[in-house]
Each structure stands twice: as C-alpha cells, then as structure tokens.
PDB file of C-alpha atoms and ligand atoms in Angstrom:
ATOM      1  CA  UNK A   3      12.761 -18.884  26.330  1.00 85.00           C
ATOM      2  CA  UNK A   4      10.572 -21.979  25.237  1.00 94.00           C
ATOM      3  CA  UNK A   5       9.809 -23.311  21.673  1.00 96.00           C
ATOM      4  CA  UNK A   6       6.151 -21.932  21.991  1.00 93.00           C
ATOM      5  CA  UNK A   7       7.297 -18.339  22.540  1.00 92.00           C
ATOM      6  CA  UNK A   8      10.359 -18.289  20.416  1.00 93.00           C
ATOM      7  CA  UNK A   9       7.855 -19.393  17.117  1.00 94.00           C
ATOM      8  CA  UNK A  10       6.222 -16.389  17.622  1.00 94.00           C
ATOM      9  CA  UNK A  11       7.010 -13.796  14.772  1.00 95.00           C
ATOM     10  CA  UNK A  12       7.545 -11.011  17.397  1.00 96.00           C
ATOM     11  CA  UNK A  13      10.227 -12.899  19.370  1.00 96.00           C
ATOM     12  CA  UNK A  14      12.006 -13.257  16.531  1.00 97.00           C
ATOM     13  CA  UNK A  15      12.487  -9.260  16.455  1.00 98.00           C
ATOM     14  CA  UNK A  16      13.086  -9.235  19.494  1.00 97.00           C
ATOM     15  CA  UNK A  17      16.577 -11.757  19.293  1.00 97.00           C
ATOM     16  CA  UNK A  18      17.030  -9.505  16.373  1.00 98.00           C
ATOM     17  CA  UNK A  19      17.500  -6.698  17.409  1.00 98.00           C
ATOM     18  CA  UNK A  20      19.049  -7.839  20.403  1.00 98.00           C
ATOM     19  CA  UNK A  21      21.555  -9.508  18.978  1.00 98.00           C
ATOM     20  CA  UNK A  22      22.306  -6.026  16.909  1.00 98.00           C
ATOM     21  CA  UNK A  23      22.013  -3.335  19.772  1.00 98.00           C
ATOM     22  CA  UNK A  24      24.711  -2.311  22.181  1.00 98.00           C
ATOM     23  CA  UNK A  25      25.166   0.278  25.070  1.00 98.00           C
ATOM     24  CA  UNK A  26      25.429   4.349  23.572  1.00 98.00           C
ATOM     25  CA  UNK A  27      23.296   2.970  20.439  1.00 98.00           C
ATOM     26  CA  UNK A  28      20.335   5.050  18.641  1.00 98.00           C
ATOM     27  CA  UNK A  29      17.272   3.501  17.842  1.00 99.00           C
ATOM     28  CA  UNK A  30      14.258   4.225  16.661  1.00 99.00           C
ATOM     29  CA  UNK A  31      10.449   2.952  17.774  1.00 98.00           C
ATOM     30  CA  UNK A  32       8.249   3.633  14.635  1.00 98.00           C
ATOM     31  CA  UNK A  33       4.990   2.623  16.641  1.00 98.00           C
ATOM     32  CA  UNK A  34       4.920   3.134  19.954  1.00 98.00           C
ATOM     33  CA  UNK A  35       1.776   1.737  21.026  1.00 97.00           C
ATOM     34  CA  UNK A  36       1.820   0.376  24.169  1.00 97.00           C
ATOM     35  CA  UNK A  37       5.584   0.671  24.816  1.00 98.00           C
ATOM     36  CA  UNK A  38       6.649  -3.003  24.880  1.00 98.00           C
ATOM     37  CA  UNK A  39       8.956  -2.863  21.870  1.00 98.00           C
ATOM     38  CA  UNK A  40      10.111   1.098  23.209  1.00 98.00           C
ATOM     39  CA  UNK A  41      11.101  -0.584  26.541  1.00 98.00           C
ATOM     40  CA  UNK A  42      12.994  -3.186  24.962  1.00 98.00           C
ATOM     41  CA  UNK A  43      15.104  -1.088  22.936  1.00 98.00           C
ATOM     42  CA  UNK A  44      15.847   1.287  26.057  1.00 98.00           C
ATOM     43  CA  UNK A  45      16.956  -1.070  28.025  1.00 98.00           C
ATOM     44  CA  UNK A  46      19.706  -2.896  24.885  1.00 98.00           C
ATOM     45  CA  UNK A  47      21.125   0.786  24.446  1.00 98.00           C
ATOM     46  CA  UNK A  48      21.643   1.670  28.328  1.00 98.00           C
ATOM     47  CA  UNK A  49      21.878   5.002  29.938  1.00 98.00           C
ATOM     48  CA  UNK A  50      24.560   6.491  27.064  1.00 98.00           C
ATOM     49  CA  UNK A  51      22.230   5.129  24.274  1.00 98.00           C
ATOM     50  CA  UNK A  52      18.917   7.034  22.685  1.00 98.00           C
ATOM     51  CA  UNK A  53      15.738   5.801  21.632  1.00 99.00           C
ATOM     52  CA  UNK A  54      13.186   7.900  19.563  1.00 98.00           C
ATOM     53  CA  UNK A  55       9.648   6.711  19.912  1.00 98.00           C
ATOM     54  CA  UNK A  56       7.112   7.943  17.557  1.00 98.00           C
ATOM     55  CA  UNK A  57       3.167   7.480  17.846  1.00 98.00           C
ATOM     56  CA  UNK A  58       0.413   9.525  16.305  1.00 97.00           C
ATOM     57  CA  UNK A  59      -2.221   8.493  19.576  1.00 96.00           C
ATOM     58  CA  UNK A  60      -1.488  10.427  22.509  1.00 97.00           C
ATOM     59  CA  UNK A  61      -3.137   7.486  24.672  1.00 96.00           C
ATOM     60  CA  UNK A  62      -0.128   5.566  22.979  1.00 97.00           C
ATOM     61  CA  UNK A  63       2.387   7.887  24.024  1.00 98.00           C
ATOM     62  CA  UNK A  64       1.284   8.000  27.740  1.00 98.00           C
ATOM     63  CA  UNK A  65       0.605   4.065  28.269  1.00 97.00           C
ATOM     64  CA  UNK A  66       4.640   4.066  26.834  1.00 98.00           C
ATOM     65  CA  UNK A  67       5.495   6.319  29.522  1.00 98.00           C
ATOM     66  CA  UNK A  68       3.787   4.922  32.037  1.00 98.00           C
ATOM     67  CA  UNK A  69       5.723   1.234  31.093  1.00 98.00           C
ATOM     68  CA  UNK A  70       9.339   3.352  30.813  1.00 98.00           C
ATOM     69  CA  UNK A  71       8.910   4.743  34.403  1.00 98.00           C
ATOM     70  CA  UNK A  72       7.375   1.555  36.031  1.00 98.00           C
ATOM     71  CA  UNK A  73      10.812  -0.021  35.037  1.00 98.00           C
ATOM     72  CA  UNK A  74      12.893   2.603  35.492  1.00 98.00           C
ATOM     73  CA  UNK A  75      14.302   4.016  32.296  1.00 98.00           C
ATOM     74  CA  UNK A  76      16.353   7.167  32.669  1.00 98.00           C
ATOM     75  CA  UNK A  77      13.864   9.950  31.221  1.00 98.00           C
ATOM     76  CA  UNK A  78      17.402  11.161  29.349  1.00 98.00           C
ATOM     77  CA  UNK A  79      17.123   7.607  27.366  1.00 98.00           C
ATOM     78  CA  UNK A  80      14.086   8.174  25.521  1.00 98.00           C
ATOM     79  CA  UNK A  81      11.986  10.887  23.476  1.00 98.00           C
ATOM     80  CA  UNK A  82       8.721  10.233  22.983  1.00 98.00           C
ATOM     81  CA  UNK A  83       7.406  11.951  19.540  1.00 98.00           C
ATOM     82  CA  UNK A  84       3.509  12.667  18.897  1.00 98.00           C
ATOM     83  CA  UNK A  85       4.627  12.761  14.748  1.00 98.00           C
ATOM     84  CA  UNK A  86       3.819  11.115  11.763  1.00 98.00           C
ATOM     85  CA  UNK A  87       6.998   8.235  11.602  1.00 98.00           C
ATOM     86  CA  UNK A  88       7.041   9.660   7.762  1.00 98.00           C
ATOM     87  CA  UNK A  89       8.369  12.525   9.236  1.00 98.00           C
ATOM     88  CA  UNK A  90      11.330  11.149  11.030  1.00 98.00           C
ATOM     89  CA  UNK A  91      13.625  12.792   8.739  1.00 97.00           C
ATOM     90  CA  UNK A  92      13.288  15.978  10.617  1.00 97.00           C
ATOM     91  CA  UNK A  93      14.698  14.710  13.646  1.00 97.00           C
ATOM     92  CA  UNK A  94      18.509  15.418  14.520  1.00 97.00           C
ATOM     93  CA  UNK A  95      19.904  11.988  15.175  1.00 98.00           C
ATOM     94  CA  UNK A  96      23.163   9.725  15.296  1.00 98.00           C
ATOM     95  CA  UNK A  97      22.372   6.960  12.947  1.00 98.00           C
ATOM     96  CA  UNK A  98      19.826   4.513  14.650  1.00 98.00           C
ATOM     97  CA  UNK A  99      21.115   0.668  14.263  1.00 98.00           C
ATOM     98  CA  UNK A 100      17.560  -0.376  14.725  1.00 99.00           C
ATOM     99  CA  UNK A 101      14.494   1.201  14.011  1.00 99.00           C
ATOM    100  CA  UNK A 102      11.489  -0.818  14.348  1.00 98.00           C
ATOM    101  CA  UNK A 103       7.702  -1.050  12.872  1.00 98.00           C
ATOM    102  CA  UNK A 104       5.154  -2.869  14.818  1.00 98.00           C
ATOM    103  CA  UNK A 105       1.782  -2.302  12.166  1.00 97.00           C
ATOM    104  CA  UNK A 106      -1.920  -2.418  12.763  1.00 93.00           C
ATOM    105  CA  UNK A 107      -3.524  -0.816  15.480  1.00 91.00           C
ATOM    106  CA  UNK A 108      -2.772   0.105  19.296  1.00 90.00           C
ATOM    107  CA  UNK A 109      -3.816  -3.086  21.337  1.00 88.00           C
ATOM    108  CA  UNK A 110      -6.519  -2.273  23.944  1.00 91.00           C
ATOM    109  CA  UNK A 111      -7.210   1.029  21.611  1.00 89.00           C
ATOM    110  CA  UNK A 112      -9.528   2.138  18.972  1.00 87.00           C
ATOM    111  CA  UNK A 113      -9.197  -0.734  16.103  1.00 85.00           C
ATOM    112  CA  UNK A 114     -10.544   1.803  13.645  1.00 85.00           C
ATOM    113  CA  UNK A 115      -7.042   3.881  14.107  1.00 89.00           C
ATOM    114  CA  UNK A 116      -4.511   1.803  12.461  1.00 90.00           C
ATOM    115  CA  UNK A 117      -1.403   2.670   9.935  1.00 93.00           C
ATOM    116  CA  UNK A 118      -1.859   3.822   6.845  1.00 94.00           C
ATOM    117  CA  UNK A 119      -0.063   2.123   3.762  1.00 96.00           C
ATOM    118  CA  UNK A 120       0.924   5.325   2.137  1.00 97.00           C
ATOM    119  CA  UNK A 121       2.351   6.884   5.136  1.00 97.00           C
ATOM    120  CA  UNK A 122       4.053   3.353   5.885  1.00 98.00           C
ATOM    121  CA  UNK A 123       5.832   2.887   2.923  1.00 98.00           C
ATOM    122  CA  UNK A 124       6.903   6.462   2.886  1.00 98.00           C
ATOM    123  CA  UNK A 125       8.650   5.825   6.572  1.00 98.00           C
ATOM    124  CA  UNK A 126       9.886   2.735   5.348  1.00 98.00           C
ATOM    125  CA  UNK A 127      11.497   4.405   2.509  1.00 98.00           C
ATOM    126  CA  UNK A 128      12.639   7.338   5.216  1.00 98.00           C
ATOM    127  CA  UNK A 129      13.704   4.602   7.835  1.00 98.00           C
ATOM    128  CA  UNK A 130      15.851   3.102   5.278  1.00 98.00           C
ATOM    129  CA  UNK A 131      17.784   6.069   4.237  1.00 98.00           C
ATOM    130  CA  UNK A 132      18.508   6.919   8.149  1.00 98.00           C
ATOM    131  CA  UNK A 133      19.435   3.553   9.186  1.00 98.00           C
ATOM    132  CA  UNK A 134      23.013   2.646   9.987  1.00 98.00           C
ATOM    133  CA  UNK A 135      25.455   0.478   8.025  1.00 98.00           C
ATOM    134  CA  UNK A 136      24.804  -2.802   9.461  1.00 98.00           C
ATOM    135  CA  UNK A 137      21.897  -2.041  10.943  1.00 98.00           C
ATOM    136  CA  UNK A 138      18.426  -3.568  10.730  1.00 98.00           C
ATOM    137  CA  UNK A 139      14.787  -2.264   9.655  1.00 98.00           C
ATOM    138  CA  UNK A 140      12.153  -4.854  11.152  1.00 98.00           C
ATOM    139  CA  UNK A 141       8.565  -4.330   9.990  1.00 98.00           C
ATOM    140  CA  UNK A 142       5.881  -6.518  11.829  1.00 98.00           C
ATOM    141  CA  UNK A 143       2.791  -6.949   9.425  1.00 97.00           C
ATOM    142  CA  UNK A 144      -0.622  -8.345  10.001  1.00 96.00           C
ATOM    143  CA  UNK A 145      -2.422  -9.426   6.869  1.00 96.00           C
ATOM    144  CA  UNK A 146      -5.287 -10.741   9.018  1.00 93.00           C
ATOM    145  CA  UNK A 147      -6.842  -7.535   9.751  1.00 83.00           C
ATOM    146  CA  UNK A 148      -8.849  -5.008   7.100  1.00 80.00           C
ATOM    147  CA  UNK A 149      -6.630  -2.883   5.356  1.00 84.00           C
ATOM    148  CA  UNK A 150      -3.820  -4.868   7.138  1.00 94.00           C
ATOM    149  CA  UNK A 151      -3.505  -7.444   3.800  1.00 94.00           C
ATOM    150  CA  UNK A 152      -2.895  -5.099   1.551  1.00 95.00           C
ATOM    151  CA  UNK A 153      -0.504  -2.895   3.698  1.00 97.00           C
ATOM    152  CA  UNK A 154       1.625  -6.548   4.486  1.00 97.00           C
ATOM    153  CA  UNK A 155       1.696  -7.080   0.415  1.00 97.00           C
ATOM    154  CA  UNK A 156       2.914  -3.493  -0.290  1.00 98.00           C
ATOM    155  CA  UNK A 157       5.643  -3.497   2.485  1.00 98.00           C
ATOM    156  CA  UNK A 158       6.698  -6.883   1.207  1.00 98.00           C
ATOM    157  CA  UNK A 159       6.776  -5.780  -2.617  1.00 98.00           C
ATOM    158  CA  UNK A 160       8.814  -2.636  -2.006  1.00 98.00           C
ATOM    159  CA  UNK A 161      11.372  -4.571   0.759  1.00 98.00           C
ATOM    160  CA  UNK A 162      12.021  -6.937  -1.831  1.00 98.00           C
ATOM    161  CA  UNK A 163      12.766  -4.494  -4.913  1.00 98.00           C
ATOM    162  CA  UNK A 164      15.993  -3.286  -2.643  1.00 98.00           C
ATOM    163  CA  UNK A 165      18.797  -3.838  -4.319  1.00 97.00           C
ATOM    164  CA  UNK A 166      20.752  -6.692  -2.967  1.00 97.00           C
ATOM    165  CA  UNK A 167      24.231  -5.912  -2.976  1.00 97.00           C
ATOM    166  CA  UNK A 168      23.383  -2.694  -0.029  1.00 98.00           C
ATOM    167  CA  UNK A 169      19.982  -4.978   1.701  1.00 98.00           C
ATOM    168  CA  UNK A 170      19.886  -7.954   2.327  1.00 98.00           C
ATOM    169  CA  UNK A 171      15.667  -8.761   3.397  1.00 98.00           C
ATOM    170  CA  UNK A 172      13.985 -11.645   4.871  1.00 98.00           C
ATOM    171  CA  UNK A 173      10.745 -12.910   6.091  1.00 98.00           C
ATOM    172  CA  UNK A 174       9.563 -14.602   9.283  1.00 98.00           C
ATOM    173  CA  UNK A 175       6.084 -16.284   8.836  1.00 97.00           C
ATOM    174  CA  UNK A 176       4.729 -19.466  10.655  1.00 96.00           C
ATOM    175  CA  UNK A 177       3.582 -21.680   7.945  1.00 96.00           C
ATOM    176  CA  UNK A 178       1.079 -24.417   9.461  1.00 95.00           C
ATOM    177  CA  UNK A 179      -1.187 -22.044  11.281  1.00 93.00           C
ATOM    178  CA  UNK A 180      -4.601 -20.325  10.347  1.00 86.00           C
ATOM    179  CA  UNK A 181      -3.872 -17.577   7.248  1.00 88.00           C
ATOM    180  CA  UNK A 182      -3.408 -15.033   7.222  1.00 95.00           C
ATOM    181  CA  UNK A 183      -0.515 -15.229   9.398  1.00 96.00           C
ATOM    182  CA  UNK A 184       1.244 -12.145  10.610  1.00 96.00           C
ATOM    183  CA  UNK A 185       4.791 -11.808   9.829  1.00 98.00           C
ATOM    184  CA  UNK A 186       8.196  -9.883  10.486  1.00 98.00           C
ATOM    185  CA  UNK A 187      10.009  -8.651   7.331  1.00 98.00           C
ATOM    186  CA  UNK A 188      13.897  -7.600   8.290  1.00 98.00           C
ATOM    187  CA  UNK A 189      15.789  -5.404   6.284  1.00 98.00           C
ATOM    188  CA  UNK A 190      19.568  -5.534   6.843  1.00 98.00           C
ATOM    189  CA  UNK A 191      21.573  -2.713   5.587  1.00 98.00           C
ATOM    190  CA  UNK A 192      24.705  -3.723   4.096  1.00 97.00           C
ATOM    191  CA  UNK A 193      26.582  -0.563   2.542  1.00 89.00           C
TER     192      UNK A 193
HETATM  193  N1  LIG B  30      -0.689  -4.525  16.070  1.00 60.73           N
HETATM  194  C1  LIG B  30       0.436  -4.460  16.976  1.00 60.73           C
HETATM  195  C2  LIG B  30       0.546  -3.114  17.628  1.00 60.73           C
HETATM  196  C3  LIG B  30       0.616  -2.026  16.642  1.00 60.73           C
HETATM  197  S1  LIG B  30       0.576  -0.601  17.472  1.00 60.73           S
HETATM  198  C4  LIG B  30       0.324  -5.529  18.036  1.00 60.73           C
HETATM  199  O1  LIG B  30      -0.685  -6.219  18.112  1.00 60.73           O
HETATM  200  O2  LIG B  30       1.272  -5.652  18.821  1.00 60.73           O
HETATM  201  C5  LIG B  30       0.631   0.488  16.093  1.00 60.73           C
HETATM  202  C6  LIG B  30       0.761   1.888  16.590  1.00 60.73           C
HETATM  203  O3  LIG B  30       1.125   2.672  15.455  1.00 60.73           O
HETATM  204  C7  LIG B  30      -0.540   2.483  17.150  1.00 60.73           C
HETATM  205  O4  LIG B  30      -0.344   2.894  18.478  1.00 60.73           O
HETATM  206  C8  LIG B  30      -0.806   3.670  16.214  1.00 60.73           C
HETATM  207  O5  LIG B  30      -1.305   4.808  16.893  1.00 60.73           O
HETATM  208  C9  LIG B  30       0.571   3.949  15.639  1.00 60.73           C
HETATM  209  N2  LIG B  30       0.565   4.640  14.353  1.00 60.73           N
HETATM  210  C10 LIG B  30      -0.323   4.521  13.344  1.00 60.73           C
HETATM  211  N3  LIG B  30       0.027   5.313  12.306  1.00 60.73           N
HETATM  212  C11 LIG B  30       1.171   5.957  12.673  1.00 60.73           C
HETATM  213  C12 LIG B  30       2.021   6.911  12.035  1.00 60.73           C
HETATM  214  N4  LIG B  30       1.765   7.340  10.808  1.00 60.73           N
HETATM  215  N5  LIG B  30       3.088   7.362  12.717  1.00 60.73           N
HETATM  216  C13 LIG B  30       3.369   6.901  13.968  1.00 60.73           C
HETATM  217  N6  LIG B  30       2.592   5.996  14.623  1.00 60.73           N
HETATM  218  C14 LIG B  30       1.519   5.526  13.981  1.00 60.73           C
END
C-alpha cells in the first residue's frame, strides 16, 4: 500500500481489523452497503469463520451478494441480515472479535436513506456488550454530510464516556484537509 491510500481513514480499519481477525473468527458487518467492508472480513475469518452482515436496504443486501459470489466466498461464511443493527442482540452468535460501522448512506444509493443517530448509538451500545475480549468496535463517521455532524459528535461523546480500565478508544482523523473530515473511532475492549 502507498502513503496516499494508507492516510485514508478507511484503510486504517481496514489494518485494524486485519491485524485483529484470524481463521474460525465471528464478525460482524453493521452496514452492509455495498459489501466492500463484508468481503473483507470474509475473507480474514476463512471458510471455519462467520460473518453477520446487517443492512436495512435490500438493494444493499443484493449488491453485497453479488461482490461475495464474484470472489468466491463460501455461501456457509456469511449471513446476510435485512434488520435493524440495533437489533443484533437477537442473533445467536460466538462472540464477534470485530464488528464494524461504516455510517452515512449506501454509495451509488438513495442519499436521503442514511443511519439514524438514535438507532446508532443504541447498536453501538448493543455492539459493545457482544463484542469479544480483545476485540475491536470501529465506527466510520462522516460529519460532512446533513445529519452526519451531529451523528459523528454523539458517537464520539458516548465512545469516550467508556470507562477506561475495560475500553480503551481512539480516533483517526486527517487534520490538514477540508472540514469536516470524516473519521474512524476504534473501540478496543479490554475486560
Ligand atoms: N458512507 C459510507 C457507506 C455507508 S453505507 C461510505 O461512503 O463508504 C451505510 C449503510 O448502512 C447503508 O447501506 C444503509 O442502508 C445502512 N443502514 C442505515 N441504517 C441502518 C440500520 N439501522 N441498520 C442496518 N443498516 C443500516
């Protein structure tokens, strides 16, 4: 990888995550959208591994299936999940060492569709209690789009009132660019 894609907020995740995820691991996708981050994880876990992916778009769901099968992820790998990510409590899991949040709305989709800060912080909240010891949360925010701002400042406020002897959380932001800048927020569960 090169400097000019490793700055990027979104690489960062990815050497994240990684770094964290072995074959037979569970992980979660919290936004689907198009299926990039879904892939990603499906191929760090392997054919023993199992990655939930959860979108509330249909078109979301499909475009993600399309991009598993056109690189040839075992359909026993994945579960894609038409549900609310606040709701995935309800799911039967081993504990997922990654679950991921990619916020905003579904590139090439409707713009007008995007998450909702209540349901976010809820599934933050949810992700946090279902994540593995020595796992990682990592929640991609956009501040640059409407309703995106204050969604970014909320995740940020409640990621940082976790206590820090079980989380430890950090940020990812490019500084010298145009504001606002997205950014990654990482949540690393320590006991
Ligand atoms: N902005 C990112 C992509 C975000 S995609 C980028 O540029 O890469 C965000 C996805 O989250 C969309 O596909 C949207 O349908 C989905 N989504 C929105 N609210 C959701 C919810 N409550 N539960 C699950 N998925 C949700």
């Amino acid at each position: 990888m090169n400097a000019s894609s490793l700055s990027r907020p979104t690489s960062i995740t990815q050497l994240i995550v990684s770094s964290l995820l072995s074959p037979g691991d569970t992980a979660i996708d919290a936004t689907a959208g198009n299926g990039h981050d879904t892939l990603l994880l499906c191929q760090l876990v392997g054919d023993q591994g199992k990655v939930y992916a959860f979108d509330v778009q249909p078109e979301a769901l499909e475009n993600t299936r399309i991009r598993l099968k056109e690189n040839g992820v075992d359909a026993s790998v994945y579960e894609l999940l038409c549900m609310n990510h606040k709701e995935m409590d309800h799911l039967e899991m081993n504990p997922p060492r990654v679950i991921m949040f990619n916020l905003g709305y579904l590139p090439g989709g409707d713009p007008s569709l995007i998450t909702q800060s209540n349901e976010t912080l809820e599934a933050i909240e949810k992700a946090g209690k279902l994540l593995s010891l020595q796992g990682a949360l990592t929640v991609m925010c956009y501040p640059g789009h409407t309703g995106g701002d204050i969604e970014a400042q909320r995740v940020q406020s409640l990621l940082s009132s976790w206590d820090g002897a079980n989380w430890k959380i950090a940020k990812y932001e490019l500084l010298n660019t145009l504001k606002p800048a997205p950014f990654l927020l990482c949540a690393y569960k320590m006991k």
